[in-house]
Backbone as JSON Lines, residues from 0, in Angstrom:
{"i":0,"aa":"X","n":[-81.22,-70.16,-14.87],"ca":[-79.93,-70.56,-16.08],"c":[-80.0,-69.13,-16.83]}
{"i":1,"aa":"X","n":[-79.32,-68.2,-16.32],"ca":[-78.72,-66.8,-17.06],"c":[-77.68,-66.86,-17.53]}
{"i":2,"aa":"X","n":[-76.91,-68.46,-17.78],"ca":[-75.53,-68.14,-17.85],"c":[-74.87,-67.05,-18.99]}
{"i":3,"aa":"X","n":[-73.66,-66.08,-18.43],"ca":[-73.46,-65.37,-18.93],"c":[-74.41,-64.35,-19.73]}
{"i":4,"aa":"X","n":[-75.49,-64.13,-19.39],"ca":[-76.57,-63.42,-20.61],"c":[-77.02,-63.96,-21.44]}
{"i":5,"aa":"X","n":[-76.37,-65.4,-21.85],"ca":[-77.01,-65.64,-23.39],"c":[-78.09,-65.58,-23.48]}
{"i":6,"aa":"X","n":[-78.98,-65.6,-22.36],"ca":[-80.61,-66.0,-22.62],"c":[-81.28,-64.48,-23.02]}
{"i":7,"aa":"X","n":[-80.51,-63.37,-22.62],"ca":[-80.92,-62.01,-22.85],"c":[-80.2,-61.25,-24.0]}
{"i":8,"aa":"X","n":[-79.37,-62.15,-24.84],"ca":[-78.7,-61.77,-25.91],"c":[-79.67,-61.53,-26.68]}
{"i":9,"aa":"X","n":[-79.56,-60.43,-27.96],"ca":[-80.4,-60.32,-28.95],"c":[-80.58,-61.26,-29.77]}
{"i":10,"aa":"X","n":[-79.15,-61.88,-30.25],"ca":[-79.44,-63.0,-31.11],"c":[-80.3,-64.23,-30.69]}
{"i":11,"aa":"X","n":[-79.93,-64.36,-29.67],"ca":[-80.87,-65.75,-29.02],"c":[-82.15,-65.27,-28.95]}
{"i":12,"aa":"X","n":[-82.88,-64.03,-28.57],"ca":[-83.72,-63.48,-28.47],"c":[-84.64,-63.5,-30.16]}
{"i":13,"aa":"X","n":[-83.33,-63.5,-31.09],"ca":[-84.44,-63.8,-32.32],"c":[-84.54,-65.07,-32.46]}
{"i":14,"aa":"X","n":[-83.63,-65.66,-32.29],"ca":[-83.31,-67.39,-32.48],"c":[-84.73,-68.15,-31.61]}
{"i":15,"aa":"X","n":[-85.11,-67.33,-30.99],"ca":[-86.05,-67.92,-30.08],"c":[-87.38,-67.56,-30.66]}
{"i":16,"aa":"X","n":[-87.35,-66.12,-30.98],"ca":[-88.78,-65.93,-31.87],"c":[-88.5,-66.46,-33.16]}
{"i":17,"aa":"X","n":[-88.23,-66.69,-33.72],"ca":[-88.19,-67.41,-34.85],"c":[-88.42,-69.01,-34.72]}
{"i":18,"aa":"X","n":[-88.22,-69.77,-33.84],"ca":[-88.75,-70.9,-33.44],"c":[-90.04,-70.92,-33.12]}
{"i":19,"aa":"X","n":[-90.64,-70.35,-31.82],"ca":[-91.56,-70.02,-31.64],"c":[-92.78,-69.84,-32.81]}
{"i":20,"aa":"X","n":[-92.38,-68.98,-34.06],"ca":[-93.3,-68.71,-35.11],"c":[-93.3,-69.89,-36.16]}
{"i":21,"aa":"X","n":[-91.74,-70.5,-35.96],"ca":[-91.31,-71.98,-37.25],"c":[-92.61,-73.07,-36.81]}
{"i":22,"aa":"X","n":[-92.97,-72.91,-35.07],"ca":[-93.61,-74.0,-34.78],"c":[-94.88,-73.81,-34.71]}
{"i":23,"aa":"X","n":[-95.47,-72.79,-34.83],"ca":[-96.76,-72.22,-34.59],"c":[-97.42,-71.94,-33.15]}
{"i":24,"aa":"X","n":[-96.16,-71.84,-32.15],"ca":[-96.18,-71.55,-30.9],"c":[-97.35,-73.0,-30.25]}
{"i":25,"aa":"X","n":[-97.04,-74.28,-30.6],"ca":[-97.04,-75.53,-30.6],"c":[-96.06,-75.88,-29.62]}
{"i":26,"aa":"X","n":[-96.43,-76.45,-28.25],"ca":[-95.25,-77.41,-27.73],"c":[-95.43,-78.7,-28.45]}
{"i":27,"aa":"X","n":[-93.68,-79.06,-28.1],"ca":[-93.44,-80.19,-29.3],"c":[-94.13,-81.63,-28.2]}
{"i":28,"aa":"X","n":[-94.16,-81.96,-27.1],"ca":[-94.91,-82.75,-26.82],"c":[-96.09,-83.34,-26.45]}
{"i":29,"aa":"X","n":[-97.13,-82.17,-26.41],"ca":[-98.41,-82.61,-26.41],"c":[-99.05,-82.25,-27.54]}
{"i":30,"aa":"X","n":[-98.48,-81.11,-28.62],"ca":[-98.88,-80.64,-29.67],"c":[-100.05,-79.77,-29.36]}
{"i":31,"aa":"X","n":[-100.11,-78.67,-27.92],"ca":[-101.12,-78.2,-27.77],"c":[-100.55,-76.52,-28.39]}
{"i":32,"aa":"X","n":[-101.43,-75.91,-28.74],"ca":[-101.12,-74.12,-29.04],"c":[-101.15,-73.38,-27.96]}
{"i":33,"aa":"X","n":[-100.08,-72.51,-27.33],"ca":[-100.11,-71.61,-26.43],"c":[-99.82,-70.37,-26.5]}
{"i":34,"aa":"X","n":[-100.24,-69.65,-25.66],"ca":[-99.84,-68.21,-25.68],"c":[-98.43,-68.03,-25.86]}
{"i":35,"aa":"X","n":[-97.77,-66.47,-26.48],"ca":[-96.56,-66.28,-26.4],"c":[-95.42,-66.86,-25.79]}
{"i":36,"aa":"X","n":[-95.94,-66.24,-24.28],"ca":[-95.07,-66.04,-23.21],"c":[-95.11,-67.77,-22.45]}
{"i":37,"aa":"X","n":[-95.8,-68.49,-22.77],"ca":[-96.13,-69.71,-22.13],"c":[-94.74,-70.89,-22.79]}
{"i":38,"aa":"X","n":[-93.96,-70.34,-23.6],"ca":[-93.29,-71.65,-24.03],"c":[-91.89,-71.01,-24.13]}
{"i":39,"aa":"X","n":[-90.91,-72.05,-23.67],"ca":[-89.88,-72.01,-23.74],"c":[-89.34,-72.8,-24.84]}
{"i":40,"aa":"X","n":[-88.26,-71.88,-25.79],"ca":[-87.49,-72.37,-26.75],"c":[-85.9,-73.22,-26.23]}
{"i":41,"aa":"X","n":[-86.25,-74.43,-26.61],"ca":[-85.61,-75.2,-25.77],"c":[-84.41,-75.92,-26.25]}
{"i":42,"aa":"X","n":[-82.96,-76.44,-26.18],"ca":[-82.12,-76.8,-26.57],"c":[-82.25,-78.34,-26.2]}
{"i":43,"aa":"X","n":[-82.77,-79.34,-27.08],"ca":[-82.94,-80.79,-27.52],"c":[-81.1,-81.68,-26.58]}
{"i":44,"aa":"X","n":[-80.17,-81.19,-27.33],"ca":[-79.28,-81.36,-26.5],"c":[-78.52,-80.31,-25.96]}
{"i":45,"aa":"X","n":[-78.61,-80.07,-24.59],"ca":[-78.26,-78.87,-23.43],"c":[-76.93,-78.24,-24.4]}
{"i":46,"aa":"X","n":[-77.28,-76.86,-24.38],"ca":[-76.65,-75.95,-24.53],"c":[-75.28,-75.79,-23.97]}
{"i":47,"aa":"X","n":[-74.95,-76.11,-22.74],"ca":[-73.66,-76.37,-22.4],"c":[-72.59,-77.27,-22.99]}
{"i":48,"aa":"X","n":[-73.57,-78.46,-23.92],"ca":[-72.66,-79.37,-24.44],"c":[-72.18,-78.76,-25.87]}
{"i":49,"aa":"X","n":[-73.09,-77.92,-26.38],"ca":[-72.56,-77.24,-27.49],"c":[-71.87,-76.11,-27.79]}
{"i":50,"aa":"X","n":[-70.95,-75.99,-28.72],"ca":[-69.86,-74.8,-28.9],"c":[-70.51,-73.75,-29.79]}
{"i":51,"aa":"X","n":[-70.13,-72.17,-29.42],"ca":[-70.49,-71.15,-30.24],"c":[-71.23,-71.29,-30.99]}
{"i":52,"aa":"X","n":[-71.45,-71.26,-32.37],"ca":[-72.99,-70.87,-33.12],"c":[-74.0,-72.17,-33.06]}
{"i":53,"aa":"X","n":[-72.92,-73.5,-32.6],"ca":[-74.19,-74.28,-32.5],"c":[-75.15,-74.25,-31.19]}
{"i":54,"aa":"X","n":[-75.1,-73.13,-30.67],"ca":[-75.97,-73.11,-29.55],"c":[-77.07,-72.38,-30.13]}
{"i":55,"aa":"X","n":[-77.09,-71.81,-31.52],"ca":[-77.93,-70.91,-31.87],"c":[-78.63,-72.05,-33.05]}
{"i":56,"aa":"X","n":[-78.52,-73.13,-33.08],"ca":[-78.67,-74.01,-34.48],"c":[-80.41,-74.41,-33.94]}
{"i":57,"aa":"X","n":[-81.31,-74.18,-34.7],"ca":[-82.61,-74.54,-34.21],"c":[-83.03,-75.92,-35.21]}
{"i":58,"aa":"X","n":[-82.06,-76.37,-35.78],"ca":[-82.39,-77.77,-35.46],"c":[-82.52,-78.37,-34.17]}
{"i":59,"aa":"X","n":[-81.59,-77.92,-33.21],"ca":[-81.67,-78.21,-32.22],"c":[-82.43,-77.42,-30.68]}
{"i":60,"aa":"X","n":[-83.26,-77.08,-31.29],"ca":[-84.26,-76.45,-30.54],"c":[-85.73,-76.97,-30.94]}
{"i":61,"aa":"X","n":[-86.71,-76.89,-30.07],"ca":[-88.03,-77.16,-30.01],"c":[-88.75,-76.26,-28.84]}
{"i":62,"aa":"X","n":[-90.2,-76.31,-28.71],"ca":[-90.39,-75.74,-27.76],"c":[-91.43,-76.4,-26.87]}
{"i":63,"aa":"X","n":[-91.57,-76.22,-25.55],"ca":[-91.61,-76.79,-24.42],"c":[-91.98,-76.19,-23.35]}
{"i":64,"aa":"X","n":[-93.28,-76.13,-22.74],"ca":[-93.74,-75.77,-21.8],"c":[-93.02,-75.4,-20.33]}
{"i":65,"aa":"X","n":[-93.12,-74.53,-19.63],"ca":[-92.56,-74.53,-18.28],"c":[-92.12,-75.63,-17.89]}
{"i":66,"aa":"X","n":[-93.23,-76.15,-17.74],"ca":[-93.59,-77.46,-16.93],"c":[-92.86,-78.53,-17.46]}
{"i":67,"aa":"X","n":[-92.6,-78.84,-18.75],"ca":[-92.05,-79.93,-19.49],"c":[-90.73,-79.6,-19.75]}
{"i":68,"aa":"X","n":[-90.35,-78.1,-19.84],"ca":[-88.91,-77.61,-19.42],"c":[-88.58,-78.41,-18.02]}
{"i":69,"aa":"X","n":[-89.43,-78.22,-17.14],"ca":[-88.28,-78.32,-15.7],"c":[-88.34,-79.75,-15.61]}
{"i":70,"aa":"X","n":[-88.86,-80.73,-16.14],"ca":[-89.3,-81.71,-16.14],"c":[-88.08,-82.11,-16.61]}
{"i":71,"aa":"X","n":[-87.71,-82.48,-18.32],"ca":[-86.61,-82.27,-18.82],"c":[-85.28,-81.94,-18.29]}
{"i":72,"aa":"X","n":[-85.19,-81.25,-17.54],"ca":[-84.14,-80.2,-16.84],"c":[-83.93,-81.16,-15.56]}
{"i":73,"aa":"X","n":[-85.17,-81.65,-15.28],"ca":[-84.87,-82.88,-14.15],"c":[-84.17,-84.37,-14.63]}
{"i":74,"aa":"X","n":[-84.29,-84.42,-15.62],"ca":[-84.06,-86.06,-15.91],"c":[-82.49,-85.34,-16.57]}
{"i":75,"aa":"X","n":[-82.15,-84.05,-16.9],"ca":[-80.99,-84.23,-17.83],"c":[-79.58,-83.89,-16.49]}
{"i":76,"aa":"X","n":[-80.66,-83.76,-15.62],"ca":[-79.58,-83.49,-14.27],"c":[-78.8,-85.08,-14.13]}
{"i":77,"aa":"X","n":[-79.62,-85.86,-14.24],"ca":[-79.75,-87.53,-13.98],"c":[-78.42,-88.14,-15.3]}
{"i":78,"aa":"X","n":[-78.68,-87.4,-16.14],"ca":[-77.83,-88.17,-16.99],"c":[-76.3,-87.74,-17.55]}
{"i":79,"aa":"X","n":[-75.57,-88.72,-18.0],"ca":[-74.23,-88.32,-18.33],"c":[-74.09,-87.06,-19.5]}
{"i":80,"aa":"X","n":[-73.22,-86.69,-19.63],"ca":[-72.69,-85.76,-20.81],"c":[-72.99,-86.78,-22.43]}
{"i":81,"aa":"X","n":[-72.45,-87.68,-22.43],"ca":[-72.44,-89.09,-23.55],"c":[-73.72,-88.89,-23.34]}
{"i":82,"aa":"X","n":[-74.69,-89.29,-22.54],"ca":[-76.08,-89.84,-22.85],"c":[-76.88,-88.8,-23.6]}
{"i":83,"aa":"X","n":[-76.31,-87.3,-23.12],"ca":[-77.31,-86.2,-23.38],"c":[-76.7,-86.12,-24.91]}
{"i":84,"aa":"X","n":[-75.67,-86.45,-25.21],"ca":[-75.01,-86.24,-26.83],"c":[-76.16,-86.86,-27.81]}
{"i":85,"aa":"X","n":[-76.42,-87.88,-26.95],"ca":[-77.12,-89.14,-27.65],"c":[-78.65,-89.2,-27.8]}
{"i":86,"aa":"X","n":[-79.06,-88.9,-27.18],"ca":[-80.59,-88.71,-26.97],"c":[-81.08,-87.91,-27.61]}
{"i":87,"aa":"X","n":[-82.51,-87.88,-28.36],"ca":[-82.99,-86.9,-29.29],"c":[-84.42,-86.78,-29.29]}
{"i":88,"aa":"X","n":[-85.19,-86.32,-30.22],"ca":[-86.17,-85.73,-30.09],"c":[-87.43,-86.82,-29.58]}
{"i":89,"aa":"X","n":[-87.14,-87.72,-30.71],"ca":[-87.98,-88.78,-30.19],"c":[-88.06,-89.6,-28.85]}
{"i":90,"aa":"X","n":[-86.96,-89.88,-28.4],"ca":[-86.69,-90.28,-26.86],"c":[-87.28,-89.16,-26.03]}
{"i":91,"aa":"X","n":[-87.19,-87.9,-26.18],"ca":[-87.33,-86.81,-25.17],"c":[-89.12,-87.07,-25.45]}
{"i":92,"aa":"X","n":[-89.93,-87.12,-26.48],"ca":[-90.91,-87.09,-26.47],"c":[-91.93,-88.18,-25.66]}
{"i":93,"aa":"X","n":[-90.88,-89.08,-25.85],"ca":[-91.41,-90.6,-25.2],"c":[-91.68,-90.04,-23.82]}
{"i":94,"aa":"X","n":[-90.42,-90.2,-23.26],"ca":[-89.77,-89.89,-21.93],"c":[-91.0,-88.73,-21.51]}
{"i":95,"aa":"X","n":[-90.97,-87.56,-21.72],"ca":[-91.69,-86.33,-21.13],"c":[-93.1,-86.48,-21.37]}
{"i":96,"aa":"X","n":[-94.05,-87.51,-21.89],"ca":[-94.96,-88.01,-22.25],"c":[-95.38,-88.73,-21.2]}
{"i":97,"aa":"X","n":[-94.4,-89.84,-20.67],"ca":[-94.81,-90.35,-19.6],"c":[-94.28,-90.17,-18.67]}
{"i":98,"aa":"X","n":[-93.76,-88.91,-18.36],"ca":[-93.29,-88.69,-16.87],"c":[-94.56,-87.5,-16.4]}
{"i":99,"aa":"X","n":[-95.35,-87.99,-15.47],"ca":[-96.51,-86.73,-15.41],"c":[-95.93,-86.12,-14.19]}
């Protein structure tokens, strides 16, 4: 998912590193600490549903492991855009904790 180089952009790199430091390299689902390269700064509301600068809003970003991120993406693919705009952090935590 390297949409138009967004994830290679300097601004995104800075935002991603900020979120990792802000959250202390702890994933949002299990609360475990990880090494720097083990976590992904993930958009709670998918980036494709956000306009311009909303994509960099750190309030919509949290840290997931690659496995958690893959599970979330699989679930996102089954939901409508309207559903995705209305589910938040707490709903995702509950769903991802229960989805092994």
